[in-house]
């Protein structure tokens, strides 16, 4: 013991090269020791386990050692208890030998630990059972913060850590998560992270995505993070093809935090994050919910690009929509723009009534303002597309998510063998039910080039002939309809006919209204309803209802009609005529329950009112009150015609039905002949009624004159005794005049001879 500089009793000792044991062998000390009233101090080096340090100021206490180190290191130990390599300078230390602890604080710089590019900004605690630490671990491209790290020679772990993965492309972070169990191994160049809760929030700032993960694996060399469920379940391959609900989805959900994408999300049980390229590569993605649809990626794989948008999907499937699941598209190319917006192209299978599939390519799939999917695509003529075996189509197909069927906008063509009928594409736009196709037919149909088309049976302007059209141009602008129809075009498979009418009449032919029928195999066109015979008789008003049948290949035309005529005539003379017809016992009664007759009556007064008439007929045998629409000068209930091409006239066949005369019910069938002739100089009307062997009546209209004659002298006398002004209709200056007169027998005989023998001279 020596007196020291401070006058205290002490000593100064320099160790040999083997040093001194510290605290009973808990460590070793080398170089100089000084004892004074300031205590036991050392200037030198110490060793503890695999660590060593140098200091200019160590303070030794009976149970501890304090000091500041100029440098500090821990040597790597692989066998037994593993220790990593550590280097540092200017550290404060506390050594508790009997607690077996060496505490080392951060020095001038963070600890270099495990390798030359890994640092700890914090504290270390070295014990005989291992090395632990706390603070911030900074790796080449990541940061972990924890209250406790446990180190081995090539790895470290933490039960609870916050992890930040640095961006390789910016100064920020590319992944952020907290409260994970972490294990980083520099020998395998990997890291394993597990959540300490049910899941941990993981942020991908550069991709603007977050997820709630429970496990991910870091591959340092591949610059990838593999994210999956801790159970290892990835879902069976192919499940993404069939699932359309979320109750069975397995795996974490990835959610976009980009305001433009409205929290777009998807579930992926296994995903890779390539943080060098900033791409999230997700697998086993069953579907994405976007707007109103489910989008199924090919093989369940999607990529989230660095800009945060999902990379364009190829060969995807789309189920439209999620609520009704009405439509499916496949082979789709899809750009997902957000939770409520996407665009793309894709294929759709149109399945017709026979089950045949035809592919439609939608080149414009998008979302409307109501967040419903709409799509459109072109169908060229070269595709030979058919709506059914009975309709070809070219134009556009449109899909509206809320509608059960596609809407077609373009042209439909019919299939028939009628050579004289050209085949044209009928322009229309409507939703098509493949099992029951109704194509709208407006009053003026058009073809796809906006040319007028017509359907009906025509009489030419020059009266040269009658012809049929079924969505064809008319031959001349002056040609007039005898009958036409509009509403809907429908193919009736039972009768193998194309039909045009209202949907109600197409469903129930007994209903009033016009309709047209084309038999595409026999080339016969048939129409029924309101008929315009094209006969104009000046002040004599003629209207007709019935049916028209045209054999397209031969031009033969037949008609079954009910005709009303209104003209000036002597009421007294008509009373004589009515009495004659009504009093004859041998005349056949007209069948008021005849189906065709009742159809025609319904066309005039409506089905409900006709049913009332039929009820009256059942109770009383006659109508109690004739509706005003059926009150005419002469009401012919049945006249069948054949168009005579040579005479350019309608000629009756068979008996003629007389319903009423001046409102008096007759309802008899009589023998006779009626002819309606088309002439440029003025149309003609002739009717001869043979009531019995000796009794007959004749009416003939020619250029403003109604010629009347009967075998009943009283009829002729009544008419003949009338003054001219009583037989003449007052007309305006530019109107055609009208007068009725008693004609000669020659006029009647000329008509009969021409009608029966065909010896008619056409005078224009």
XYZ file of C-alpha atoms in Angstrom:
764
model
C 0.000 0.000 0.000
C 1.364 3.348 -0.900
C 0.438 6.955 -0.351
C -1.246 8.164 -3.518
C -1.168 11.598 -5.092
C -4.363 12.546 -3.272
C -2.651 11.588 0.024
C -4.861 8.563 0.353
C -3.642 5.078 1.039
C -3.720 2.893 -2.086
C -1.789 1.217 -4.818
C -1.082 1.080 -8.531
C -0.822 -2.257 -10.285
C -0.001 -3.307 -13.813
C -1.090 -6.831 -14.765
C 1.025 -9.238 -16.656
C -0.050 -10.495 -20.038
C -2.388 -13.083 -18.492
C -4.386 -10.395 -16.707
C -6.421 -10.695 -13.514
C -9.621 -12.520 -12.739
C -12.548 -10.279 -12.142
C -15.142 -11.058 -9.518
C -14.078 -14.579 -8.875
C -13.557 -15.523 -12.482
C -16.591 -13.757 -13.977
C -14.235 -11.939 -16.270
C -10.605 -10.834 -16.760
C -8.890 -7.514 -16.633
C -5.653 -6.379 -18.300
C -3.245 -3.475 -17.751
C -3.413 -0.818 -14.990
C -5.381 -0.710 -11.743
C -5.350 2.296 -9.360
C -6.627 2.300 -5.776
C -7.249 5.612 -3.956
C -9.878 7.399 -1.959
C -11.693 7.700 -5.324
C -12.035 3.970 -5.359
C -10.664 1.216 -7.548
C -10.190 2.389 -11.100
C -8.758 0.829 -14.160
C -7.198 1.938 -17.387
C -7.080 -1.061 -19.676
C -9.065 -3.871 -21.132
C -11.537 -6.388 -19.845
C -13.026 -9.604 -21.177
C -16.387 -11.094 -20.410
C -17.531 -14.233 -22.211
C -16.809 -13.470 -25.922
C -16.744 -9.705 -25.418
C -13.861 -7.361 -24.819
C -13.550 -3.680 -24.291
C -10.978 -0.925 -23.687
C -11.414 2.027 -21.381
C -9.574 4.991 -19.888
C -11.955 4.992 -16.972
C -13.322 1.875 -15.343
C -14.744 1.966 -11.871
C -14.805 -1.247 -9.910
C -17.327 -1.818 -7.150
C -17.712 -4.907 -5.001
C -20.724 -6.086 -7.059
C -20.359 -4.211 -10.346
C -18.172 -2.390 -12.793
C -18.950 0.904 -14.521
C -17.151 2.698 -17.264
C -16.914 4.312 -20.627
C -15.299 2.317 -23.389
C -13.182 3.589 -26.170
C -14.137 0.482 -28.153
C -16.163 -2.635 -27.606
C -16.582 -5.892 -29.461
C -18.204 -9.262 -29.131
C -16.638 -12.101 -30.988
C -18.835 -14.452 -32.931
C -19.380 -17.826 -31.268
C -21.037 -20.653 -33.179
C -20.712 -23.582 -30.750
C -22.806 -23.849 -27.617
C -24.336 -20.549 -26.699
C -24.216 -18.502 -29.899
C -23.107 -14.912 -29.987
C -22.998 -12.586 -32.982
C -20.173 -10.353 -33.982
C -20.540 -6.855 -32.441
C -18.436 -3.724 -32.727
C -18.850 -0.287 -31.186
C -16.987 2.708 -29.683
C -17.478 5.163 -26.835
C -19.991 3.021 -25.018
C -21.105 3.258 -21.426
C -21.157 -0.109 -19.704
C -22.363 -1.632 -16.446
C -21.137 -5.064 -15.491
C -23.068 -7.007 -12.871
C -20.863 -10.068 -12.465
C -23.011 -11.806 -9.890
C -26.107 -11.221 -11.989
C -24.176 -12.453 -15.002
C -24.988 -9.297 -16.979
C -23.014 -6.865 -19.059
C -25.051 -3.848 -20.096
C -23.701 -1.810 -22.992
C -25.257 1.436 -24.182
C -24.980 2.927 -27.631
C -21.789 4.846 -28.130
C -20.895 7.556 -30.545
C -22.421 5.444 -33.308
C -24.896 2.541 -33.253
C -23.570 -0.953 -32.686
C -22.381 -2.793 -35.727
C -23.928 -6.185 -35.133
C -24.140 -9.524 -36.985
C -22.491 -8.075 -40.088
C -20.983 -4.877 -41.378
C -24.310 -3.532 -42.667
C -26.524 -4.177 -39.641
C -26.719 -1.736 -36.751
C -28.411 -1.394 -33.385
C -29.253 2.040 -32.089
C -29.951 1.111 -28.472
C -28.559 -1.123 -25.702
C -27.138 -4.614 -25.415
C -27.204 -7.033 -22.541
C -24.629 -9.816 -22.644
C -25.103 -12.844 -20.400
C -23.846 -16.386 -20.287
C -27.151 -17.453 -21.834
C -26.893 -15.159 -24.836
C -26.955 -11.629 -26.152
C -30.070 -9.483 -26.128
C -30.738 -5.886 -26.947
C -33.287 -3.171 -27.338
C -33.757 -0.154 -29.556
C -33.712 0.223 -33.287
C -32.162 -2.401 -35.557
C -31.205 -0.949 -38.889
C -30.476 -3.389 -41.694
C -29.412 -2.586 -45.221
C -33.000 -1.946 -46.273
C -35.143 -2.310 -43.178
C -35.648 -1.118 -39.622
C -36.924 -3.042 -36.614
C -37.743 -1.439 -33.288
C -38.179 -3.545 -30.165
C -37.730 -3.526 -26.411
C -35.938 -6.824 -26.707
C -33.934 -8.521 -29.399
C -32.355 -11.934 -28.914
C -29.218 -12.555 -30.951
C -27.456 -15.590 -32.246
C -24.391 -15.783 -34.408
C -26.211 -15.171 -37.698
C -29.711 -14.177 -36.647
C -31.818 -12.251 -34.227
C -35.388 -12.502 -32.955
C -37.926 -10.415 -31.163
C -41.205 -11.375 -29.566
C -42.557 -7.897 -30.151
C -41.190 -5.578 -32.802
C -42.178 -2.880 -35.232
C -40.914 -3.496 -38.765
C -40.180 -0.972 -41.501
C -38.978 -2.016 -44.930
C -37.116 0.725 -46.726
C -37.972 1.629 -50.271
C -35.346 0.834 -52.856
C -36.713 3.570 -55.066
C -37.421 6.491 -52.718
C -36.348 7.797 -49.333
C -39.458 6.439 -47.647
C -40.699 3.038 -46.549
C -42.300 0.451 -48.751
C -43.765 -1.658 -45.922
C -44.753 -0.747 -42.370
C -46.109 -3.018 -39.624
C -46.143 -3.109 -35.813
C -46.363 -5.654 -33.025
C -44.936 -8.676 -34.801
C -42.847 -11.595 -33.670
C -39.750 -11.292 -35.816
C -36.902 -13.622 -36.697
C -34.207 -12.467 -39.126
C -31.547 -14.919 -40.306
C -28.568 -13.592 -42.244
C -27.278 -17.060 -43.019
C -30.450 -18.033 -44.916
C -30.968 -14.398 -45.889
C -34.556 -14.493 -44.722
C -36.928 -13.131 -42.137
C -40.063 -14.573 -40.584
C -42.689 -12.294 -39.086
C -45.793 -13.394 -37.191
C -48.453 -11.253 -35.640
C -48.831 -11.166 -31.894
C -52.551 -10.591 -32.225
C -55.152 -12.132 -34.527
C -53.527 -10.080 -37.249
C -51.315 -7.045 -37.684
C -51.893 -4.061 -39.867
C -49.287 -3.993 -42.633
C -48.908 -0.900 -44.770
C -47.497 -0.718 -48.290
C -47.129 3.058 -48.619
C -45.734 3.106 -52.123
C -48.520 0.888 -53.443
C -51.099 2.691 -51.297
C -52.322 -0.592 -49.860
C -52.756 -2.014 -46.396
C -53.401 -5.548 -45.212
C -54.064 -7.427 -42.030
C -51.487 -10.201 -42.013
C -50.611 -12.863 -39.502
C -47.452 -14.133 -41.217
C -44.965 -13.043 -43.841
C -41.523 -14.263 -44.897
C -38.742 -11.978 -46.038
C -36.369 -13.141 -48.764
C -33.550 -10.610 -48.728
C -31.736 -11.675 -51.884
C -34.880 -11.863 -54.007
C -36.094 -8.603 -52.464
C -39.414 -10.292 -51.774
C -41.841 -10.643 -48.935
C -43.997 -13.751 -49.021
C -47.303 -13.165 -47.283
C -49.573 -16.027 -46.325
C -51.773 -17.405 -43.565
C -50.071 -18.925 -40.556
C -52.045 -22.151 -41.042
C -50.382 -22.552 -44.409
C -53.772 -23.027 -46.083
C -53.814 -21.540 -49.547
C -57.134 -22.862 -50.766
C -57.399 -25.552 -53.405
C -56.309 -24.436 -56.878
C -59.289 -23.517 -58.992
C -61.650 -22.452 -56.229
C -61.514 -18.935 -57.622
C -63.384 -20.254 -60.664
C -66.563 -21.108 -58.782
C -66.911 -19.129 -55.571
C -69.182 -16.127 -55.677
C -69.558 -15.397 -51.982
C -67.120 -14.266 -49.318
C -68.047 -16.654 -46.535
C -65.552 -19.244 -47.810
C -62.642 -16.952 -48.583
C -59.365 -17.760 -46.827
C -56.481 -15.401 -46.223
C -55.716 -11.762 -45.525
C -57.510 -8.925 -47.235
C -55.533 -6.284 -49.106
C -57.167 -2.863 -49.139
C -56.302 0.151 -51.250
C -55.985 3.405 -49.298
C -55.802 5.434 -52.497
C -58.713 7.852 -52.360
C -59.276 7.370 -56.087
C -59.876 3.631 -55.596
C -62.510 3.881 -52.848
C -61.116 1.091 -50.626
C -60.872 -1.499 -53.389
C -59.881 -4.806 -51.794
C -59.210 -8.467 -52.442
C -58.410 -11.566 -50.398
C -55.245 -13.533 -51.090
C -54.019 -16.429 -48.912
C -50.585 -16.162 -50.517
C -48.902 -13.101 -51.941
C -45.383 -11.971 -52.808
C -44.262 -8.418 -52.433
C -41.429 -7.559 -54.811
C -40.157 -4.440 -53.072
C -37.492 -3.812 -55.659
C -40.188 -3.364 -58.309
C -42.867 -2.333 -55.809
C -45.272 -5.005 -57.046
C -47.651 -7.055 -54.902
C -48.104 -10.420 -56.612
C -51.224 -12.005 -55.119
C -52.228 -15.642 -55.668
C -55.394 -17.645 -55.105
C -57.499 -14.511 -55.395
C -61.004 -15.906 -55.672
C -62.486 -12.710 -57.055
C -62.550 -8.956 -56.747
C -65.735 -7.102 -55.932
C -65.790 -4.146 -58.289
C -68.866 -1.981 -58.866
C -71.697 -4.510 -59.239
C -69.658 -7.512 -60.418
C -67.368 -10.302 -59.361
C -64.128 -10.321 -61.363
C -62.294 -13.658 -61.386
C -58.577 -13.304 -62.292
C -57.006 -15.986 -64.459
C -55.493 -18.651 -62.186
C -56.414 -16.430 -59.242
C -53.397 -14.168 -59.766
C -53.236 -10.373 -59.720
C -50.439 -7.807 -59.503
C -50.643 -4.455 -57.750
C -48.422 -2.019 -59.628
C -46.168 0.641 -58.049
C -48.814 3.271 -58.761
C -51.242 1.325 -56.581
C -53.446 0.134 -59.434
C -54.012 -3.509 -60.217
C -52.244 -4.496 -63.412
C -54.465 -5.208 -66.401
C -56.103 -8.613 -66.044
C -56.019 -10.933 -69.019
C -58.392 -13.858 -69.649
C -60.420 -13.019 -66.580
C -64.034 -13.980 -65.930
C -66.727 -11.491 -64.938
C -69.996 -12.340 -63.209
C -72.601 -9.603 -63.738
C -74.030 -8.700 -61.326
C -73.435 -9.859 -57.747
C -77.090 -9.691 -56.770
C -78.772 -11.408 -59.687
C -75.787 -13.236 -61.238
C -77.471 -12.872 -64.615
C -74.541 -12.666 -66.988
C -71.078 -14.181 -67.334
C -68.203 -12.971 -69.466
C -64.957 -14.778 -70.094
C -61.601 -14.213 -71.767
C -61.873 -10.677 -70.449
C -59.192 -8.020 -70.414
C -59.966 -5.815 -67.426
C -58.569 -2.539 -66.111
C -59.714 -2.102 -62.510
C -59.840 1.595 -61.706
C -61.317 1.398 -58.225
C -63.917 -0.262 -56.077
C -66.714 1.215 -58.176
C -65.113 1.473 -61.571
C -63.579 -0.786 -64.169
C -63.257 -1.032 -67.926
C -62.502 -3.895 -70.207
C -63.319 -6.199 -73.057
C -64.497 -9.770 -73.033
C -66.526 -12.569 -74.559
C -70.112 -13.522 -73.818
C -71.933 -16.689 -74.831
C -75.350 -16.040 -76.308
C -77.354 -19.240 -75.968
C -80.355 -19.541 -78.256
C -83.506 -21.555 -77.710
C -81.867 -24.715 -79.063
C -78.978 -24.436 -76.614
C -76.481 -23.432 -79.291
C -73.767 -21.086 -78.037
C -72.490 -18.154 -80.065
C -69.718 -15.919 -78.853
C -70.136 -12.152 -78.714
C -67.071 -9.973 -78.186
C -67.837 -6.951 -76.034
C -65.211 -4.336 -76.868
C -66.571 -1.833 -74.363
C -67.327 -3.014 -70.831
C -67.708 -0.268 -68.271
C -69.720 1.113 -65.356
C -72.509 3.656 -65.734
C -73.411 6.514 -63.385
C -75.588 4.156 -61.330
C -72.590 1.871 -60.733
C -74.110 -0.807 -62.929
C -72.168 -2.632 -65.595
C -72.975 -1.922 -69.215
C -71.260 -3.459 -72.208
C -71.509 -3.306 -75.965
C -69.982 -5.166 -78.852
C -70.284 -5.360 -82.615
C -71.541 -8.401 -84.495
C -70.522 -8.176 -88.172
C -72.518 -9.814 -90.931
C -69.564 -12.078 -91.648
C -70.020 -13.712 -88.236
C -73.280 -15.286 -89.500
C -74.766 -14.712 -86.075
C -78.312 -15.887 -85.405
C -80.699 -14.855 -82.659
C -82.414 -18.182 -83.223
C -82.712 -20.634 -86.128
C -85.262 -18.165 -87.554
C -83.394 -14.848 -87.359
C -80.004 -13.728 -88.557
C -78.488 -10.636 -86.988
C -75.841 -8.005 -87.501
C -75.257 -4.896 -85.436
C -74.516 -4.270 -81.787
C -75.230 -6.309 -78.689
C -75.619 -4.455 -75.421
C -75.542 -5.750 -71.880
C -77.253 -3.947 -69.019
C -76.522 -5.564 -65.681
C -80.037 -5.164 -64.328
C -81.695 -6.657 -67.407
C -82.048 -10.436 -67.657
C -81.297 -10.517 -71.393
C -79.069 -8.769 -73.906
C -80.301 -5.796 -75.868
C -79.672 -5.985 -79.599
C -79.400 -2.880 -81.762
C -79.011 -3.541 -85.439
C -80.748 -5.583 -88.064
C -82.548 -8.917 -88.039
C -83.175 -10.910 -91.178
C -85.658 -13.686 -91.819
C -84.969 -17.036 -93.413
C -87.342 -18.020 -96.229
C -87.337 -19.528 -99.717
C -89.545 -16.913 -101.378
C -87.583 -15.767 -104.407
C -89.646 -12.675 -105.078
C -89.117 -11.404 -101.519
C -85.713 -9.866 -100.977
C -84.119 -10.559 -97.609
C -83.361 -7.363 -95.717
C -82.069 -6.538 -92.271
C -84.861 -5.009 -90.203
C -83.568 -2.219 -87.993
C -84.568 -2.547 -84.340
C -83.370 -2.188 -80.777
C -84.825 -4.277 -77.977
C -84.004 -6.725 -75.215
C -84.119 -10.249 -76.618
C -85.240 -13.291 -74.681
C -83.682 -16.126 -76.718
C -86.481 -18.498 -75.725
C -89.197 -16.114 -76.931
C -88.047 -13.535 -79.433
C -90.187 -10.492 -80.121
C -88.702 -7.966 -82.522
C -90.404 -4.547 -82.418
C -91.980 -3.440 -85.677
C -92.843 0.287 -85.854
C -95.443 1.767 -88.177
C -92.617 2.583 -90.565
C -89.879 -0.059 -90.433
C -86.395 0.698 -91.719
C -83.466 -1.382 -92.818
C -80.039 -0.872 -91.300
C -79.226 1.679 -94.012
C -82.296 3.734 -93.034
C -84.265 2.749 -96.132
C -87.998 2.241 -95.778
C -89.285 -1.307 -95.501
C -92.873 -2.479 -95.664
C -94.826 -5.495 -94.560
C -98.275 -6.222 -95.886
C -100.214 -6.907 -99.039
C -100.157 -4.076 -101.582
C -102.206 -3.035 -104.540
C -100.194 -1.084 -107.078
C -101.019 2.524 -107.819
C -101.930 1.662 -111.395
C -104.012 -1.301 -110.200
C -101.982 -3.631 -112.358
C -101.569 -6.236 -109.663
C -101.500 -7.152 -105.993
C -98.260 -8.245 -104.333
C -96.956 -9.168 -100.903
C -94.122 -7.594 -98.944
C -92.583 -8.815 -95.728
C -89.929 -6.301 -94.766
C -89.278 -5.329 -98.363
C -89.305 -2.064 -100.290
C -92.566 -1.352 -102.057
C -92.369 -1.338 -105.833
C -93.614 2.210 -106.360
C -94.322 5.074 -103.960
C -97.933 5.122 -105.161
C -98.569 1.514 -104.099
C -101.091 1.249 -101.267
C -101.558 -1.188 -98.417
C -104.538 -3.492 -98.536
C -103.479 -4.669 -95.117
C -100.495 -4.149 -92.880
C -99.595 -4.653 -89.246
C -97.070 -3.466 -86.718
C -96.178 -4.217 -83.138
C -93.830 -7.183 -82.890
C -92.388 -9.805 -85.183
C -92.599 -13.304 -83.755
C -91.870 -16.755 -85.135
C -94.518 -19.291 -84.178
C -92.778 -22.655 -84.098
C -95.982 -24.675 -83.997
C -97.306 -23.246 -87.260
C -93.820 -22.486 -88.634
C -94.829 -18.937 -89.482
C -93.514 -15.421 -89.016
C -96.195 -13.233 -87.465
C -96.551 -9.483 -86.908
C -99.014 -8.019 -84.427
C -99.295 -6.790 -80.876
C -97.933 -9.112 -78.202
C -101.442 -9.593 -76.887
C -102.836 -10.715 -80.242
C -99.795 -12.873 -80.922
C -100.578 -14.649 -77.670
C -104.324 -14.800 -78.324
C -105.348 -14.571 -82.020
C -108.980 -14.081 -80.995
C -108.210 -10.555 -79.847
C -108.942 -7.613 -82.166
C -106.217 -5.969 -84.163
C -104.304 -6.429 -87.379
C -101.770 -9.123 -87.930
C -99.668 -10.453 -90.759
C -98.366 -13.964 -91.290
C -95.682 -15.232 -93.642
C -95.156 -18.930 -94.164
C -91.468 -19.059 -95.167
C -91.837 -22.517 -96.719
C -95.042 -22.193 -98.761
C -94.479 -18.477 -99.434
C -98.026 -17.519 -98.553
C -98.684 -14.209 -96.818
C -101.842 -13.793 -94.814
C -103.237 -10.758 -93.075
C -106.340 -10.012 -91.124
C -107.924 -7.006 -89.493
C -108.735 -3.602 -90.930
C -108.572 -3.925 -94.720
C -108.220 -1.112 -97.196
C -109.284 -2.495 -100.561
C -108.023 0.662 -102.230
C -111.465 1.319 -103.716
C -112.549 4.955 -103.669
C -116.197 5.584 -104.535
C -116.501 9.294 -103.994
C -119.383 10.084 -101.632
C -120.020 6.390 -101.106
C -118.019 5.415 -98.066
C -116.742 1.850 -98.054
C -114.866 0.177 -95.231
C -113.938 -3.420 -94.717
C -112.543 -5.847 -92.178
C -111.409 -9.361 -92.850
C -108.479 -11.352 -94.119
C -106.274 -11.359 -97.199
C -104.238 -14.269 -98.532
C -101.558 -13.828 -101.175
C -99.651 -16.672 -102.805
C -96.354 -14.913 -103.351
C -95.025 -17.141 -106.105
C -98.218 -17.078 -108.230
C -99.676 -13.735 -107.178
C -103.090 -15.309 -106.477
C -104.961 -13.261 -103.897
C -108.135 -14.139 -102.015
C -110.019 -12.151 -99.423
C -112.650 -12.851 -96.808
C -114.333 -9.610 -95.819
C -117.059 -7.864 -93.937
C -118.000 -4.671 -95.808
C -119.956 -1.648 -94.736
C -121.264 0.884 -97.253
C -122.739 4.293 -96.538
C -124.414 6.273 -99.309
C -127.496 8.362 -99.988
C -130.525 6.173 -100.760
C -134.277 6.168 -100.322
C -135.249 4.880 -96.900
C -138.643 3.802 -98.266
C -137.025 1.833 -101.065
C -134.714 0.161 -98.570
C -137.709 -0.800 -96.445
C -139.095 -2.648 -99.459
C -135.768 -4.364 -100.004
C -135.407 -5.282 -96.337
C -138.913 -6.698 -96.262
C -138.235 -8.788 -99.357
C -135.123 -10.326 -97.885
C -136.559 -10.769 -94.431
C -139.819 -12.371 -95.627
C -138.285 -15.025 -97.835
C -138.405 -18.321 -95.944
C -135.842 -20.188 -98.006
C -132.884 -17.920 -97.365
C -130.062 -19.322 -95.295
C -129.522 -17.591 -91.957
C -126.135 -16.076 -91.363
C -124.225 -17.718 -88.495
C -123.717 -14.936 -85.963
C -121.445 -17.181 -83.890
C -119.010 -17.684 -86.753
C -115.444 -17.263 -85.448
C -114.194 -15.082 -88.294
C -117.277 -12.879 -88.147
C -116.820 -12.301 -84.441
C -113.146 -11.489 -84.888
C -114.158 -8.819 -87.383
C -116.880 -7.450 -85.131
C -114.323 -7.278 -82.294
C -112.023 -5.320 -84.572
C -114.770 -2.748 -84.972
C -116.313 -2.453 -81.504
C -113.822 -4.235 -79.259
C -113.772 -7.661 -77.687
C -115.660 -6.729 -74.512
C -118.596 -5.126 -76.322
C -118.779 -8.006 -78.739
C -119.030 -10.408 -75.823
C -122.078 -8.455 -74.654
C -123.588 -8.843 -78.125
C -122.910 -12.563 -78.017
C -124.608 -12.777 -74.628
C -127.677 -11.011 -76.074
C -127.636 -13.389 -78.985
C -127.602 -16.351 -76.639
C -130.599 -14.998 -74.707
C -132.765 -13.550 -77.468
C -131.510 -15.062 -80.731
C -130.867 -11.555 -82.118
C -129.003 -8.453 -81.062
C -131.125 -6.253 -78.825
C -129.272 -3.117 -79.762
C -126.953 -2.805 -82.715
C -123.880 -0.714 -81.819
C -123.726 2.504 -83.798
C -120.459 1.348 -85.376
C -122.416 -1.442 -87.087
C -125.238 0.760 -88.394
C -124.656 1.428 -92.100
C -126.629 1.868 -95.293
C -125.796 -1.709 -96.177
C -123.735 -3.939 -93.891
C -122.401 -7.033 -95.646
C -121.328 -9.577 -93.027
C -119.625 -11.938 -95.471
C -118.130 -11.328 -98.875
C -115.335 -13.547 -100.162
C -113.266 -12.144 -103.029
C -110.698 -13.255 -105.535
C -108.498 -10.657 -107.180
C -108.902 -10.901 -110.953
C -105.744 -9.699 -112.608
C -107.312 -9.415 -116.056
C -110.178 -7.216 -114.930
C -108.201 -5.513 -112.176
C -111.034 -6.091 -109.788
C -112.096 -7.924 -106.662
C -114.731 -10.494 -107.590
C -116.865 -12.242 -105.031
C -117.150 -16.000 -104.704
C -119.921 -17.888 -102.973
C -122.896 -16.454 -101.169
C -123.035 -12.952 -99.758
C -124.018 -12.260 -96.160
C -126.280 -9.301 -95.444
C -126.232 -8.171 -91.823
C -128.410 -5.086 -91.885
C -129.921 -2.448 -94.156
C -130.245 1.023 -92.723
C -129.872 -0.468 -89.255
C -132.557 -3.125 -89.722
C -131.167 -6.550 -88.839
C -131.287 -9.033 -91.721
C -128.575 -11.672 -91.059
C -129.201 -13.727 -94.207
C -127.016 -15.396 -96.805
C -128.039 -14.707 -100.389
C -126.830 -15.669 -103.813
C -125.202 -12.897 -105.718
C -122.152 -11.288 -107.185
C -120.087 -8.326 -106.076
C -117.246 -6.675 -107.904
C -114.991 -3.804 -106.871
C -112.970 -2.492 -109.796
C -109.896 -0.248 -109.847
C -109.839 2.314 -112.655
C -107.758 5.407 -113.295
C -110.930 7.198 -114.343
C -112.691 6.232 -111.121
C -113.300 3.056 -109.169
C -116.443 1.012 -109.727
C -118.788 -0.957 -107.514
C -121.375 -3.517 -108.583
C -123.470 -5.900 -106.530
C -126.239 -8.210 -107.733
C -128.322 -10.004 -105.111
C -130.469 -12.957 -106.283
C -132.968 -13.495 -103.464
C -134.941 -16.243 -105.234
C -135.694 -17.310 -108.730
C -137.581 -14.129 -109.607
C -136.527 -11.559 -107.033
C -133.256 -9.681 -107.338
C -131.620 -6.334 -106.560
C -128.790 -4.553 -108.316
C -126.586 -1.623 -107.232
C -123.829 -0.203 -109.362
C -121.667 2.856 -108.709
C -119.924 4.631 -111.562
C -118.315 8.089 -111.373
C -120.662 9.723 -108.903
C -123.796 7.836 -109.946
C -125.366 5.013 -107.941
C -127.410 2.888 -110.341
C -130.174 0.875 -108.657
C -132.623 -1.630 -110.070
C -134.792 -4.467 -108.816
C -137.225 -7.020 -110.120
C -139.591 -5.557 -107.491
C -141.434 -2.770 -109.350
C -142.321 -1.028 -106.093
C -138.641 -0.490 -105.311
C -138.072 1.002 -108.766
C -141.195 3.191 -108.577
C -140.247 4.613 -105.177
C -136.845 5.604 -106.435
C -138.121 6.808 -109.765
C -140.784 9.013 -108.212
C -138.247 10.946 -106.175
C -137.334 14.391 -107.351
C -133.776 14.973 -108.479
C -132.848 16.991 -105.423
C -134.089 14.127 -103.227
C -131.752 11.736 -105.021
C -128.829 14.078 -105.178
C -126.271 14.793 -102.462
C -125.310 18.376 -101.878
C -121.552 18.603 -102.284
C -118.977 21.339 -102.157
C -117.417 22.758 -105.267
C -114.352 20.533 -105.347
C -116.096 17.389 -104.117
C -117.229 14.570 -106.359
C -120.992 14.759 -106.991
C -123.393 11.993 -106.090
C -126.845 10.934 -107.293
C -128.789 7.695 -107.285
C -131.052 6.727 -110.171
C -133.097 3.825 -111.438
C -130.919 2.266 -114.088
C -131.714 0.169 -117.123
C -131.744 -3.568 -117.297
C -128.905 -3.345 -119.783
C -126.589 -1.954 -117.100
C -127.360 -4.931 -114.881
C -127.024 -7.410 -117.761
C -123.683 -5.971 -118.807
C -122.381 -6.485 -115.277
C -123.649 -10.072 -115.066
C -122.333 -10.973 -118.490
C -118.913 -9.520 -117.714
C -118.793 -11.147 -114.301
C -119.963 -14.595 -115.376
C -118.334 -14.771 -118.800
C -115.271 -12.589 -118.164
C -116.206 -10.484 -121.186
C -115.284 -7.105 -119.741
C -113.849 -4.156 -121.568
C -111.684 -2.059 -119.270
C -112.309 1.596 -119.988
C -110.047 4.060 -118.222
